[in-house]
Structures are given as C-alpha cells and as structure tokens.
C-alpha cells in the first residue's frame, strides 16, 4: 500500500508513471510476496545500508529493461523522469521517506485515553453497585466525637494535631 | 563506544589545524595502544584505491559503501568521487544517487557538510550526468 503510493508520488510525468507502477513491477516487490524466502538476500530500507543486497524491483517489464539498457550509455542522455524511474526501480523508499514519521502516535495516545476512560466508568460502576457501606466509624457523628477525644487527649501537642487547636479560644488556629 | 570517543577526541584535535569543514575522514577503525595509528590521508587513500579498482563488481561496491557509511565519519569527497565513478563503471545510476543521499544523512546536524561535498563533486556530477536528490525531488518525503 505504502509502496505503491510512494512509487506513484515519485513520478511526475504520466508516461514514466507506467514504468515503475506496472503490475509486473508490483508482483516483483520482494516484500509483497506472501512467503518471504529468508535464505536469499532480501531488499531492505535502512539508513545505515545505502545500497541494499538486491534491487527493489526484480522482474522488469520490457520498458524497464529498455531503460536499464539506456542506463548503460551516457547518463547525460537520460531525462529527469528516467533517472527517477531508475532510482525507484532499485530503491523503494528514499532517505527522506525512510526518516519521515507518521501520525500513529496520536492514534495510540487516543486509544490509551479511550480505554482509560472506559476503565474509569467500570471502576465508578463498581464503586456504586458492588462496594458495601463504609464502616460506621467514618460517620460524621463518630468522627466529631473522635476528634474531640483526640483534642482532649492532647494528641501530638508539639507540632501535630493538638498544636493546631487553640485551647483558649476553643477553636482551630 | 570506545572507538567513537577516541575518534571524537582525535578529530577534535585535528580540526584545529584544518581550515575547511572538519568532520570528514577520521582515524582508522582500530584503536591500539601500541602500533601505528592510520592517518586520515592513509585512510582516504585506502578507500580511494578500493573504489578505483577498474573491474570492481557490484557486491564490492555495495560492501564498500555500506561499510564506509558504518564508520563514524563522513567520507571525503575524493572517496565519494571514486565511488561514483565505480557506479558509472557498473552502470548503476540509482546507487550513485543513493550515495549522495547517504552522505547527507550521515552529516546529521552538521548541515554545512553536504553542500560542501556537492560543491566538491559538482564537476564529477556534471561529467557523469548524476542528478542530486534535490534535482529529482526525493530529498523531501
């Protein structure tokens, strides 16, 4: 998919569009084959390997073969489109195309947030429908009595709890 | 890791004495504490000889180029000139263009290297009819 789009984008002229995007060329894309033979050298797009082991397009059509013949002569005779077609025969992606990123990260991040949100809904449902009541020792009345007891006991009077209670004015500081 | 650090320090020292972009060619891959270090000139000469072999074959071109790009340096224009001429002998225009792309990519953040290399190679590019990636429009994805 990407390969064909890359090929089509690389060609400006209508005539030479055929040279690199013929069905014979697509059939020869070594990576489109269902069963990849790992025992023979394969084509790869790598920044650190400028010249891959095999050319990208192996089975050349008649036109492509003619172009290859013309390549044996002086390269000054080739048009710009022919030079581009020769490049695309040997290489699937240019360096710029290899380096370009994609917007996939937005999809991934969006998916993460969607699933986190869904999980939040599940947790909320669980809180409402599955959890029982909280212990009675967390009721307001109990906590008020507890707090009063802690103040009376002078819990942490130096820096902590009771330190914040003003015993004269009988209120929090 | 070792090698890169050594090359970095050595080429840094050398760069003080050279007046043109400093990042081309560096010392050899081996860093012995004994024995002679290969000089930049010897390194360049070795590679120019490699690519200048009259009956170089396609495998040797690919192997040489891929190895050269694997080093922590940007090859000197004279090495690239020999490589481009090897492409010509092998009737391989696509590889010639690919080599230019690789040089630009290899320069990394040092954006002044590639224009310098192109400037040095311009006579060869004109003579052989090799287009630059920019001329073909493949420098932009």
PDB file of C-alpha atoms in Angstrom:
ATOM      1  CA  UNK A   1       0.000   0.000   0.000  1.00  0.00           C
ATOM      2  CA  UNK A   2       2.619   2.441   1.119  1.00  0.00           C
ATOM      3  CA  UNK A   3       4.977   1.137  -1.549  1.00  0.00           C
ATOM      4  CA  UNK A   4       2.589   1.810  -4.381  1.00  0.00           C
ATOM      5  CA  UNK A   5       1.784   5.256  -3.072  1.00  0.00           C
ATOM      6  CA  UNK A   6       5.466   6.045  -2.747  1.00  0.00           C
ATOM      7  CA  UNK A   7       6.047   4.906  -6.302  1.00  0.00           C
ATOM      8  CA  UNK A   8       3.199   6.940  -7.721  1.00  0.00           C
ATOM      9  CA  UNK A   9       4.212  10.042  -5.844  1.00  0.00           C
ATOM     10  CA  UNK A  10       7.742   9.721  -7.134  1.00  0.00           C
ATOM     11  CA  UNK A  11       6.720  10.026 -10.743  1.00  0.00           C
ATOM     12  CA  UNK A  12       5.698  13.328 -12.229  1.00  0.00           C
ATOM     13  CA  UNK A  13       5.294  12.515 -15.871  1.00  0.00           C
ATOM     14  CA  UNK A  14       2.356  10.396 -16.990  1.00  0.00           C
ATOM     15  CA  UNK A  15       4.377   8.212 -19.346  1.00  0.00           C
ATOM     16  CA  UNK A  16       7.011   7.183 -16.853  1.00  0.00           C
ATOM     17  CA  UNK A  17       4.321   6.515 -14.251  1.00  0.00           C
ATOM     18  CA  UNK A  18       3.792   3.252 -16.085  1.00  0.00           C
ATOM     19  CA  UNK A  19       7.410   2.190 -15.893  1.00  0.00           C
ATOM     20  CA  UNK A  20       7.505   1.966 -12.124  1.00  0.00           C
ATOM     21  CA  UNK A  21       3.922   1.070 -11.325  1.00  0.00           C
ATOM     22  CA  UNK A  22       3.180  -1.682 -13.788  1.00  0.00           C
ATOM     23  CA  UNK A  23       1.603  -4.769 -12.325  1.00  0.00           C
ATOM     24  CA  UNK A  24       4.714  -6.741 -13.206  1.00  0.00           C
ATOM     25  CA  UNK A  25       6.712  -4.369 -11.041  1.00  0.00           C
ATOM     26  CA  UNK A  26       4.290  -4.783  -8.159  1.00  0.00           C
ATOM     27  CA  UNK A  27       4.440  -8.552  -8.444  1.00  0.00           C
ATOM     28  CA  UNK A  28       8.215  -8.343  -8.164  1.00  0.00           C
ATOM     29  CA  UNK A  29       8.149  -6.389  -4.917  1.00  0.00           C
ATOM     30  CA  UNK A  30      10.032  -8.771  -2.757  1.00  0.00           C
ATOM     31  CA  UNK A  31       8.174  -7.690   0.351  1.00  0.00           C
ATOM     32  CA  UNK A  32       4.692  -8.161  -1.123  1.00  0.00           C
ATOM     33  CA  UNK A  33       5.255 -11.881  -1.622  1.00  0.00           C
ATOM     34  CA  UNK A  34       3.239 -13.978   0.802  1.00  0.00           C
ATOM     35  CA  UNK A  35       6.118 -16.278   1.666  1.00  0.00           C
ATOM     36  CA  UNK A  36       9.386 -14.414   2.172  1.00  0.00           C
ATOM     37  CA  UNK A  37      12.420 -16.584   1.477  1.00  0.00           C
ATOM     38  CA  UNK A  38      14.838 -15.714   4.241  1.00  0.00           C
ATOM     39  CA  UNK A  39      17.563 -17.904   2.794  1.00  0.00           C
ATOM     40  CA  UNK A  40      18.244 -15.471  -0.042  1.00  0.00           C
ATOM     41  CA  UNK A  41      19.308 -11.824   0.205  1.00  0.00           C
ATOM     42  CA  UNK A  42      16.330  -9.524   0.654  1.00  0.00           C
ATOM     43  CA  UNK A  43      15.699  -5.922  -0.082  1.00  0.00           C
ATOM     44  CA  UNK A  44      15.569  -3.599   2.917  1.00  0.00           C
ATOM     45  CA  UNK A  45      15.174   0.086   3.577  1.00  0.00           C
ATOM     46  CA  UNK A  46      17.852   1.028   6.081  1.00  0.00           C
ATOM     47  CA  UNK A  47      19.531   4.339   6.712  1.00  0.00           C
ATOM     48  CA  UNK A  48      22.784   2.580   7.594  1.00  0.00           C
ATOM     49  CA  UNK A  49      22.762   0.423   4.453  1.00  0.00           C
ATOM     50  CA  UNK A  50      22.542   2.768   1.498  1.00  0.00           C
ATOM     51  CA  UNK A  51      22.956   0.014  -1.091  1.00  0.00           C
ATOM     52  CA  UNK A  52      20.706  -2.977  -0.344  1.00  0.00           C
ATOM     53  CA  UNK A  53      21.632  -6.503  -1.364  1.00  0.00           C
ATOM     54  CA  UNK A  54      19.077  -6.749  -4.136  1.00  0.00           C
ATOM     55  CA  UNK A  55      17.183  -4.123  -6.106  1.00  0.00           C
ATOM     56  CA  UNK A  56      13.619  -3.449  -5.085  1.00  0.00           C
ATOM     57  CA  UNK A  57      12.105  -4.380  -8.436  1.00  0.00           C
ATOM     58  CA  UNK A  58      13.498  -7.666  -9.700  1.00  0.00           C
ATOM     59  CA  UNK A  59      11.191  -8.719 -12.529  1.00  0.00           C
ATOM     60  CA  UNK A  60      11.488  -5.947 -15.059  1.00  0.00           C
ATOM     61  CA  UNK A  61       8.920  -5.265 -17.694  1.00  0.00           C
ATOM     62  CA  UNK A  62      10.014  -4.709 -21.289  1.00  0.00           C
ATOM     63  CA  UNK A  63      10.020  -0.939 -20.847  1.00  0.00           C
ATOM     64  CA  UNK A  64      12.031  -1.185 -17.681  1.00  0.00           C
ATOM     65  CA  UNK A  65      14.525  -3.450 -19.401  1.00  0.00           C
ATOM     66  CA  UNK A  66      14.863  -0.877 -22.154  1.00  0.00           C
ATOM     67  CA  UNK A  67      15.535   1.776 -19.566  1.00  0.00           C
ATOM     68  CA  UNK A  68      18.188  -0.395 -17.991  1.00  0.00           C
ATOM     69  CA  UNK A  69      19.834  -0.732 -21.389  1.00  0.00           C
ATOM     70  CA  UNK A  70      19.794   3.017 -21.788  1.00  0.00           C
ATOM     71  CA  UNK A  71      21.436   3.287 -18.394  1.00  0.00           C
ATOM     72  CA  UNK A  72      24.489   1.591 -19.849  1.00  0.00           C
ATOM     73  CA  UNK A  73      25.044   4.579 -22.097  1.00  0.00           C
ATOM     74  CA  UNK A  74      25.860   8.101 -21.009  1.00  0.00           C
ATOM     75  CA  UNK A  75      23.675   9.230 -18.138  1.00  0.00           C
ATOM     76  CA  UNK A  76      23.566  12.733 -19.560  1.00  0.00           C
ATOM     77  CA  UNK A  77      21.217  11.302 -22.199  1.00  0.00           C
ATOM     78  CA  UNK A  78      18.630  10.319 -19.615  1.00  0.00           C
ATOM     79  CA  UNK A  79      15.742  12.625 -18.793  1.00  0.00           C
ATOM     80  CA  UNK A  80      14.982  13.529 -15.203  1.00  0.00           C
ATOM     81  CA  UNK A  81      11.976  11.217 -15.177  1.00  0.00           C
ATOM     82  CA  UNK A  82      14.078   8.331 -16.452  1.00  0.00           C
ATOM     83  CA  UNK A  83      16.657   8.924 -13.750  1.00  0.00           C
ATOM     84  CA  UNK A  84      13.916   8.986 -11.133  1.00  0.00           C
ATOM     85  CA  UNK A  85      12.416   5.801 -12.555  1.00  0.00           C
ATOM     86  CA  UNK A  86      15.813   4.091 -12.346  1.00  0.00           C
ATOM     87  CA  UNK A  87      16.149   5.177  -8.733  1.00  0.00           C
ATOM     88  CA  UNK A  88      12.702   3.848  -7.875  1.00  0.00           C
ATOM     89  CA  UNK A  89      13.431   0.542  -9.583  1.00  0.00           C
ATOM     90  CA  UNK A  90      16.323  -0.070  -7.230  1.00  0.00           C
ATOM     91  CA  UNK A  91      15.024   1.601  -4.102  1.00  0.00           C
ATOM     92  CA  UNK A  92      11.592   1.516  -2.544  1.00  0.00           C
ATOM     93  CA  UNK A  93      11.968   4.463  -0.181  1.00  0.00           C
ATOM     94  CA  UNK A  94      14.253   7.450  -0.379  1.00  0.00           C
ATOM     95  CA  UNK A  95      16.123   8.558   2.732  1.00  0.00           C
ATOM     96  CA  UNK A  96      13.605  11.312   3.335  1.00  0.00           C
ATOM     97  CA  UNK A  97      10.762   8.815   3.125  1.00  0.00           C
ATOM     98  CA  UNK A  98      12.548   6.453   5.488  1.00  0.00           C
ATOM     99  CA  UNK A  99      13.036   9.240   8.005  1.00  0.00           C
ATOM    100  CA  UNK A 100       9.547  10.643   7.938  1.00  0.00           C
ATOM    101  CA  UNK A 101       7.440   9.771  10.902  1.00  0.00           C
ATOM    102  CA  UNK A 102       3.784   9.012  10.947  1.00  0.00           C
ATOM    103  CA  UNK A 103       0.832  10.247  12.940  1.00  0.00           C
ATOM    104  CA  UNK A 104       0.408   6.849  14.523  1.00  0.00           C
ATOM    105  CA  UNK A 105       1.306   8.164  17.957  1.00  0.00           C
ATOM    106  CA  UNK A 106      -1.858  10.243  18.020  1.00  0.00           C
ATOM    107  CA  UNK A 107      -3.916   7.140  17.367  1.00  0.00           C
ATOM    108  CA  UNK A 108      -2.068   5.225  20.068  1.00  0.00           C
ATOM    109  CA  UNK A 109      -2.453   8.014  22.636  1.00  0.00           C
ATOM    110  CA  UNK A 110      -6.127   8.436  21.771  1.00  0.00           C
ATOM    111  CA  UNK A 111      -6.683   4.722  22.163  1.00  0.00           C
ATOM    112  CA  UNK A 112      -4.964   4.762  25.541  1.00  0.00           C
ATOM    113  CA  UNK A 113      -7.188   7.584  26.768  1.00  0.00           C
ATOM    114  CA  UNK A 114     -10.324   5.885  25.474  1.00  0.00           C
ATOM    115  CA  UNK A 115      -9.529   2.709  27.313  1.00  0.00           C
ATOM    116  CA  UNK A 116      -8.527   4.571  30.454  1.00  0.00           C
ATOM    117  CA  UNK A 117     -11.850   6.396  30.328  1.00  0.00           C
ATOM    118  CA  UNK A 118     -13.737   3.171  29.864  1.00  0.00           C
ATOM    119  CA  UNK A 119     -11.893   1.670  32.793  1.00  0.00           C
ATOM    120  CA  UNK A 120     -12.860   4.721  34.837  1.00  0.00           C
ATOM    121  CA  UNK A 121     -16.502   4.062  34.054  1.00  0.00           C
ATOM    122  CA  UNK A 122     -16.147   0.459  35.143  1.00  0.00           C
ATOM    123  CA  UNK A 123     -14.498   1.495  38.399  1.00  0.00           C
ATOM    124  CA  UNK A 124     -17.261   4.016  39.052  1.00  0.00           C
ATOM    125  CA  UNK A 125     -19.976   1.392  38.462  1.00  0.00           C
ATOM    126  CA  UNK A 126     -18.126  -0.961  40.777  1.00  0.00           C
ATOM    127  CA  UNK A 127     -17.976   1.693  43.467  1.00  0.00           C
ATOM    128  CA  UNK A 128     -21.701   2.314  43.262  1.00  0.00           C
ATOM    129  CA  UNK A 129     -23.043  -1.198  42.775  1.00  0.00           C
ATOM    130  CA  UNK A 130     -20.511  -3.578  44.215  1.00  0.00           C
ATOM    131  CA  UNK A 131     -18.983  -1.927  47.263  1.00  0.00           C
ATOM    132  CA  UNK A 132     -20.899  -2.152  50.526  1.00  0.00           C
ATOM    133  CA  UNK A 133     -21.376   0.647  53.038  1.00  0.00           C
ATOM    134  CA  UNK A 134     -18.353   2.259  54.661  1.00  0.00           C
ATOM    135  CA  UNK A 135     -17.717   1.399  58.340  1.00  0.00           C
ATOM    136  CA  UNK A 136     -19.818   3.290  60.911  1.00  0.00           C
ATOM    137  CA  UNK A 137     -16.661   4.731  62.389  1.00  0.00           C
ATOM    138  CA  UNK A 138     -16.471   7.053  59.390  1.00  0.00           C
ATOM    139  CA  UNK A 139     -19.869   8.653  60.052  1.00  0.00           C
ATOM    140  CA  UNK A 140     -19.858  12.367  60.814  1.00  0.00           C
ATOM    141  CA  UNK A 141     -21.080  11.934  64.353  1.00  0.00           C
ATOM    142  CA  UNK A 142     -18.452   9.358  65.177  1.00  0.00           C
ATOM    143  CA  UNK A 143     -15.637  11.432  63.613  1.00  0.00           C
ATOM    144  CA  UNK A 144     -16.732  14.507  65.602  1.00  0.00           C
ATOM    145  CA  UNK A 145     -16.643  12.570  68.841  1.00  0.00           C
ATOM    146  CA  UNK A 146     -13.317  11.050  67.837  1.00  0.00           C
ATOM    147  CA  UNK A 147     -11.820  14.428  67.093  1.00  0.00           C
ATOM    148  CA  UNK A 148     -12.980  15.842  70.420  1.00  0.00           C
ATOM    149  CA  UNK A 149     -11.384  12.865  72.172  1.00  0.00           C
ATOM    150  CA  UNK A 150      -8.120  13.405  70.342  1.00  0.00           C
ATOM    151  CA  UNK A 151      -8.088  17.069  71.396  1.00  0.00           C
ATOM    152  CA  UNK A 152      -8.840  16.109  75.000  1.00  0.00           C
ATOM    153  CA  UNK A 153      -6.001  13.582  74.928  1.00  0.00           C
ATOM    154  CA  UNK A 154      -3.606  16.225  73.574  1.00  0.00           C
ATOM    155  CA  UNK A 155      -2.569  14.094  70.594  1.00  0.00           C
ATOM    156  CA  UNK A 156       0.693  15.416  69.065  1.00  0.00           C
ATOM    157  CA  UNK A 157       0.677  18.686  71.028  1.00  0.00           C
ATOM    158  CA  UNK A 158       4.066  19.982  69.862  1.00  0.00           C
ATOM    159  CA  UNK A 159       3.889  20.120  66.091  1.00  0.00           C
ATOM    160  CA  UNK A 160       0.886  17.989  65.109  1.00  0.00           C
ATOM    161  CA  UNK A 161      -2.799  17.608  65.695  1.00  0.00           C
ATOM    162  CA  UNK A 162      -3.393  19.319  69.053  1.00  0.00           C
ATOM    163  CA  UNK A 163      -0.871  22.024  68.248  1.00  0.00           C
ATOM    164  CA  UNK A 164      -3.346  23.327  65.708  1.00  0.00           C
ATOM    165  CA  UNK A 165      -6.136  23.630  68.299  1.00  0.00           C
ATOM    166  CA  UNK A 166      -6.365  26.809  70.259  1.00  0.00           C
ATOM    167  CA  UNK A 167      -7.251  25.636  73.804  1.00  0.00           C
ATOM    168  CA  UNK A 168      -8.121  29.153  74.967  1.00  0.00           C
ATOM    169  CA  UNK A 169     -10.471  30.108  72.257  1.00  0.00           C
ATOM    170  CA  UNK A 170     -11.667  26.515  71.807  1.00  0.00           C
ATOM    171  CA  UNK A 171     -11.302  26.591  68.005  1.00  0.00           C
ATOM    172  CA  UNK A 172      -8.817  25.644  65.331  1.00  0.00           C
ATOM    173  CA  UNK A 173      -5.939  28.051  64.948  1.00  0.00           C
TER     174      UNK A 173
ATOM    175  CA  UNK B   1      31.812   3.181  22.191  1.00  0.00           C
ATOM    176  CA  UNK B   2      35.499   3.365  22.871  1.00  0.00           C
ATOM    177  CA  UNK B   3      36.281   3.916  19.255  1.00  0.00           C
ATOM    178  CA  UNK B   4      33.785   6.716  18.848  1.00  0.00           C
ATOM    179  CA  UNK B   5      35.157   8.516  21.887  1.00  0.00           C
ATOM    180  CA  UNK B   6      38.703   8.160  20.594  1.00  0.00           C
ATOM    181  CA  UNK B   7      37.792   9.351  17.129  1.00  0.00           C
ATOM    182  CA  UNK B   8      35.875  12.253  18.585  1.00  0.00           C
ATOM    183  CA  UNK B   9      38.836  13.420  20.619  1.00  0.00           C
ATOM    184  CA  UNK B  10      41.395  12.880  17.879  1.00  0.00           C
ATOM    185  CA  UNK B  11      39.378  14.518  15.135  1.00  0.00           C
ATOM    186  CA  UNK B  12      38.636  17.347  17.525  1.00  0.00           C
ATOM    187  CA  UNK B  13      42.364  17.926  17.944  1.00  0.00           C
ATOM    188  CA  UNK B  14      42.974  17.714  14.219  1.00  0.00           C
ATOM    189  CA  UNK B  15      40.206  20.113  13.412  1.00  0.00           C
ATOM    190  CA  UNK B  16      42.142  22.997  14.895  1.00  0.00           C
ATOM    191  CA  UNK B  17      44.703  22.739  12.156  1.00  0.00           C
ATOM    192  CA  UNK B  18      42.372  22.388   9.167  1.00  0.00           C
ATOM    193  CA  UNK B  19      40.618  25.292   7.539  1.00  0.00           C
ATOM    194  CA  UNK B  20      37.697  23.538   5.888  1.00  0.00           C
ATOM    195  CA  UNK B  21      34.787  21.560   7.387  1.00  0.00           C
ATOM    196  CA  UNK B  22      36.361  19.320   9.964  1.00  0.00           C
ATOM    197  CA  UNK B  23      34.111  16.369  10.085  1.00  0.00           C
ATOM    198  CA  UNK B  24      35.207  14.424   7.046  1.00  0.00           C
ATOM    199  CA  UNK B  25      37.624  11.493   7.410  1.00  0.00           C
ATOM    200  CA  UNK B  26      38.947  10.350  10.691  1.00  0.00           C
ATOM    201  CA  UNK B  27      41.307   7.791  12.109  1.00  0.00           C
ATOM    202  CA  UNK B  28      41.038   4.116  11.400  1.00  0.00           C
ATOM    203  CA  UNK B  29      38.588   1.747  12.988  1.00  0.00           C
ATOM    204  CA  UNK B  30      41.214   0.081  15.131  1.00  0.00           C
ATOM    205  CA  UNK B  31      42.449   1.864  18.201  1.00  0.00           C
ATOM    206  CA  UNK B  32      45.516   0.101  19.515  1.00  0.00           C
ATOM    207  CA  UNK B  33      47.506   1.480  22.375  1.00  0.00           C
ATOM    208  CA  UNK B  34      50.552   0.035  20.575  1.00  0.00           C
ATOM    209  CA  UNK B  35      51.319   0.222  16.881  1.00  0.00           C
ATOM    210  CA  UNK B  36      50.804   2.998  14.396  1.00  0.00           C
ATOM    211  CA  UNK B  37      47.556   4.834  14.009  1.00  0.00           C
ATOM    212  CA  UNK B  38      46.435   5.118  10.424  1.00  0.00           C
ATOM    213  CA  UNK B  39      46.422   8.771   9.417  1.00  0.00           C
ATOM    214  CA  UNK B  40      43.457  10.406   7.738  1.00  0.00           C
ATOM    215  CA  UNK B  41      45.357  10.525   4.460  1.00  0.00           C
ATOM    216  CA  UNK B  42      46.152   6.820   4.603  1.00  0.00           C
ATOM    217  CA  UNK B  43      42.529   6.033   5.356  1.00  0.00           C
ATOM    218  CA  UNK B  44      41.335   8.146   2.431  1.00  0.00           C
ATOM    219  CA  UNK B  45      43.932   6.668   0.098  1.00  0.00           C
ATOM    220  CA  UNK B  46      42.946   3.143   1.065  1.00  0.00           C
ATOM    221  CA  UNK B  47      39.318   3.774   0.267  1.00  0.00           C
ATOM    222  CA  UNK B  48      40.006   5.651  -2.954  1.00  0.00           C
ATOM    223  CA  UNK B  49      42.096   2.683  -4.097  1.00  0.00           C
ATOM    224  CA  UNK B  50      39.268   0.331  -3.138  1.00  0.00           C
ATOM    225  CA  UNK B  51      36.682   2.106  -5.246  1.00  0.00           C
ATOM    226  CA  UNK B  52      39.086   2.821  -8.086  1.00  0.00           C
ATOM    227  CA  UNK B  53      39.551  -0.836  -8.941  1.00  0.00           C
ATOM    228  CA  UNK B  54      38.785  -0.935 -12.672  1.00  0.00           C
ATOM    229  CA  UNK B  55      36.906  -4.242 -12.541  1.00  0.00           C
ATOM    230  CA  UNK B  56      35.115  -3.636  -9.243  1.00  0.00           C
ATOM    231  CA  UNK B  57      31.958  -5.703  -9.047  1.00  0.00           C
ATOM    232  CA  UNK B  58      28.557  -4.767  -7.722  1.00  0.00           C
ATOM    233  CA  UNK B  59      28.971  -6.702  -4.499  1.00  0.00           C
ATOM    234  CA  UNK B  60      32.260  -4.951  -3.728  1.00  0.00           C
ATOM    235  CA  UNK B  61      30.674  -1.586  -4.377  1.00  0.00           C
ATOM    236  CA  UNK B  62      27.767  -2.359  -2.046  1.00  0.00           C
ATOM    237  CA  UNK B  63      30.020  -3.842   0.620  1.00  0.00           C
ATOM    238  CA  UNK B  64      32.437  -0.927   0.440  1.00  0.00           C
ATOM    239  CA  UNK B  65      29.733   1.689   0.572  1.00  0.00           C
ATOM    240  CA  UNK B  66      27.783   0.061   3.389  1.00  0.00           C
ATOM    241  CA  UNK B  67      30.965  -0.395   5.403  1.00  0.00           C
ATOM    242  CA  UNK B  68      32.053   3.188   4.788  1.00  0.00           C
ATOM    243  CA  UNK B  69      28.698   4.521   5.916  1.00  0.00           C
ATOM    244  CA  UNK B  70      29.013   2.399   9.035  1.00  0.00           C
ATOM    245  CA  UNK B  71      32.077   4.352  10.170  1.00  0.00           C
ATOM    246  CA  UNK B  72      31.739   7.341  12.458  1.00  0.00           C
ATOM    247  CA  UNK B  73      32.691   9.861   9.788  1.00  0.00           C
ATOM    248  CA  UNK B  74      31.519  11.474   6.571  1.00  0.00           C
ATOM    249  CA  UNK B  75      33.682  10.243   3.677  1.00  0.00           C
ATOM    250  CA  UNK B  76      35.935  12.713   1.919  1.00  0.00           C
ATOM    251  CA  UNK B  77      34.790  13.963  -1.476  1.00  0.00           C
ATOM    252  CA  UNK B  78      37.661  12.122  -3.147  1.00  0.00           C
ATOM    253  CA  UNK B  79      36.443   8.793  -1.794  1.00  0.00           C
ATOM    254  CA  UNK B  80      32.918   9.599  -2.944  1.00  0.00           C
ATOM    255  CA  UNK B  81      34.250  10.601  -6.345  1.00  0.00           C
ATOM    256  CA  UNK B  82      35.884   7.195  -6.700  1.00  0.00           C
ATOM    257  CA  UNK B  83      32.673   5.517  -5.555  1.00  0.00           C
ATOM    258  CA  UNK B  84      30.564   7.455  -8.053  1.00  0.00           C
ATOM    259  CA  UNK B  85      32.920   6.503 -10.839  1.00  0.00           C
ATOM    260  CA  UNK B  86      32.644   2.884  -9.722  1.00  0.00           C
ATOM    261  CA  UNK B  87      28.860   3.229 -10.055  1.00  0.00           C
ATOM    262  CA  UNK B  88      29.415   4.519 -13.573  1.00  0.00           C
ATOM    263  CA  UNK B  89      31.555   1.512 -14.461  1.00  0.00           C
ATOM    264  CA  UNK B  90      28.794  -0.713 -13.113  1.00  0.00           C
ATOM    265  CA  UNK B  91      26.068   1.232 -14.987  1.00  0.00           C
ATOM    266  CA  UNK B  92      24.265   1.884 -11.713  1.00  0.00           C
ATOM    267  CA  UNK B  93      22.787   5.376 -11.558  1.00  0.00           C
ATOM    268  CA  UNK B  94      20.443   4.574  -8.668  1.00  0.00           C
ATOM    269  CA  UNK B  95      23.367   3.679  -6.416  1.00  0.00           C
ATOM    270  CA  UNK B  96      25.123   6.915  -7.306  1.00  0.00           C
ATOM    271  CA  UNK B  97      22.097   8.937  -6.217  1.00  0.00           C
ATOM    272  CA  UNK B  98      21.747   6.783  -3.123  1.00  0.00           C
ATOM    273  CA  UNK B  99      25.355   7.518  -2.157  1.00  0.00           C
ATOM    274  CA  UNK B 100      24.652  11.248  -2.238  1.00  0.00           C
ATOM    275  CA  UNK B 101      21.572  10.749  -0.075  1.00  0.00           C
ATOM    276  CA  UNK B 102      23.587   8.691   2.378  1.00  0.00           C
ATOM    277  CA  UNK B 103      26.216  11.436   2.673  1.00  0.00           C
ATOM    278  CA  UNK B 104      23.578  13.993   3.512  1.00  0.00           C
ATOM    279  CA  UNK B 105      22.024  11.685   6.050  1.00  0.00           C
ATOM    280  CA  UNK B 106      25.400  10.843   7.560  1.00  0.00           C
ATOM    281  CA  UNK B 107      26.197  14.512   8.184  1.00  0.00           C
ATOM    282  CA  UNK B 108      23.411  14.609  10.709  1.00  0.00           C
ATOM    283  CA  UNK B 109      23.071  18.001  12.377  1.00  0.00           C
ATOM    284  CA  UNK B 110      26.132  19.420  10.587  1.00  0.00           C
ATOM    285  CA  UNK B 111      24.225  20.947   7.738  1.00  0.00           C
ATOM    286  CA  UNK B 112      27.231  22.549   6.084  1.00  0.00           C
ATOM    287  CA  UNK B 113      28.906  19.285   5.110  1.00  0.00           C
ATOM    288  CA  UNK B 114      26.542  18.197   2.365  1.00  0.00           C
ATOM    289  CA  UNK B 115      26.663  21.461   0.349  1.00  0.00           C
ATOM    290  CA  UNK B 116      30.457  21.374   0.633  1.00  0.00           C
ATOM    291  CA  UNK B 117      30.594  17.791  -0.638  1.00  0.00           C
ATOM    292  CA  UNK B 118      28.257  18.619  -3.509  1.00  0.00           C
ATOM    293  CA  UNK B 119      30.360  21.619  -4.371  1.00  0.00           C
ATOM    294  CA  UNK B 120      33.488  19.483  -4.489  1.00  0.00           C
ATOM    295  CA  UNK B 121      31.767  16.779  -6.517  1.00  0.00           C
ATOM    296  CA  UNK B 122      29.991  19.115  -8.944  1.00  0.00           C
ATOM    297  CA  UNK B 123      32.473  18.562 -11.814  1.00  0.00           C
ATOM    298  CA  UNK B 124      32.093  14.803 -11.475  1.00  0.00           C
ATOM    299  CA  UNK B 125      28.309  15.029 -11.217  1.00  0.00           C
ATOM    300  CA  UNK B 126      28.172  17.134 -14.349  1.00  0.00           C
ATOM    301  CA  UNK B 127      30.597  14.890 -16.218  1.00  0.00           C
ATOM    302  CA  UNK B 128      28.773  11.693 -15.401  1.00  0.00           C
ATOM    303  CA  UNK B 129      25.286  13.182 -15.514  1.00  0.00           C
ATOM    304  CA  UNK B 130      24.412  12.195 -11.946  1.00  0.00           C
ATOM    305  CA  UNK B 131      21.482  14.217 -10.601  1.00  0.00           C
ATOM    306  CA  UNK B 132      21.387  15.291  -6.986  1.00  0.00           C
ATOM    307  CA  UNK B 133      18.477  14.031  -4.870  1.00  0.00           C
ATOM    308  CA  UNK B 134      17.235  17.628  -4.734  1.00  0.00           C
ATOM    309  CA  UNK B 135      17.009  17.784  -8.520  1.00  0.00           C
ATOM    310  CA  UNK B 136      14.869  14.656  -8.542  1.00  0.00           C
ATOM    311  CA  UNK B 137      12.717  15.871  -5.675  1.00  0.00           C
ATOM    312  CA  UNK B 138      13.391  12.875  -3.465  1.00  0.00           C
ATOM    313  CA  UNK B 139      15.004  14.937  -0.718  1.00  0.00           C
ATOM    314  CA  UNK B 140      11.517  15.676   0.583  1.00  0.00           C
ATOM    315  CA  UNK B 141       9.267  12.802   1.520  1.00  0.00           C
TER     316      UNK B 141
END
